[in-house]
Amino acid sequence: MLTSPELATPVLVSPVFNQPVLTLPGLKPPVLACPALKLPVL
């Protein structure tokens, strides 16, 4: 689980989120979506 003060919405790799919270076309893994969204996750 990943938590950060700047992350108001949970962007976590969990069964609840099979896709990123902010769904981007072609980006299913949240880890790939996070750099695209400029979020400080990994």
Short mmCIF file of C-alpha atoms in Angstrom, two decimals:
data_model
loop_
_atom_site.label_atom_id
_atom_site.label_comp_id
_atom_site.label_asym_id
_atom_site.label_seq_id
_atom_site.Cartn_x
_atom_site.Cartn_y
_atom_site.Cartn_z
CA MET A 1 0.00 0.00 0.00
CA LEU A 2 1.18 3.48 -0.82
CA THR A 3 0.20 6.55 1.14
CA SER A 4 1.29 10.14 0.75
CA PRO A 5 0.02 13.49 2.09
CA GLU A 6 -0.26 14.71 -1.50
CA LEU A 7 -2.44 11.79 -2.48
CA ALA A 8 -5.98 12.64 -1.49
CA THR A 9 -7.34 9.78 -3.57
CA PRO A 10 -6.08 6.25 -2.90
CA VAL A 11 -3.83 5.10 -5.73
CA LEU A 12 -3.06 1.62 -4.51
CA VAL A 13 -2.36 -1.77 -6.01
CA SER A 14 -5.27 -3.63 -4.49
CA PRO A 15 -8.19 -5.86 -5.57
CA VAL A 16 -10.46 -2.84 -5.20
CA PHE A 17 -8.51 -0.91 -7.83
CA ASN A 18 -7.85 -3.09 -10.85
CA GLN A 19 -7.39 0.18 -12.74
CA PRO A 20 -5.92 3.51 -11.65
CA VAL A 21 -8.25 5.84 -9.78
CA LEU A 22 -7.93 8.27 -12.66
CA THR A 23 -8.42 5.86 -15.53
CA LEU A 24 -6.19 6.53 -18.51
CA PRO A 25 -6.62 4.73 -21.83
CA GLY A 26 -4.08 1.96 -22.21
CA LEU A 27 -2.79 2.35 -18.65
CA LYS A 28 -4.13 -0.36 -16.39
CA PRO A 29 -1.31 -0.72 -13.82
CA PRO A 30 -1.56 2.14 -11.29
CA VAL A 31 2.25 2.17 -11.08
CA LEU A 32 2.41 3.16 -14.75
CA ALA A 33 -0.38 5.69 -14.42
CA CYS A 34 1.18 7.45 -11.45
CA PRO A 35 4.25 8.86 -13.25
CA ALA A 36 1.94 9.99 -16.06
CA LEU A 37 -0.23 11.81 -13.53
CA LYS A 38 2.85 13.28 -11.82
CA LEU A 39 1.98 11.62 -8.53
CA PRO A 40 4.78 10.79 -6.07
CA VAL A 41 4.31 7.01 -6.00
CA LEU A 42 7.40 4.83 -6.32
#
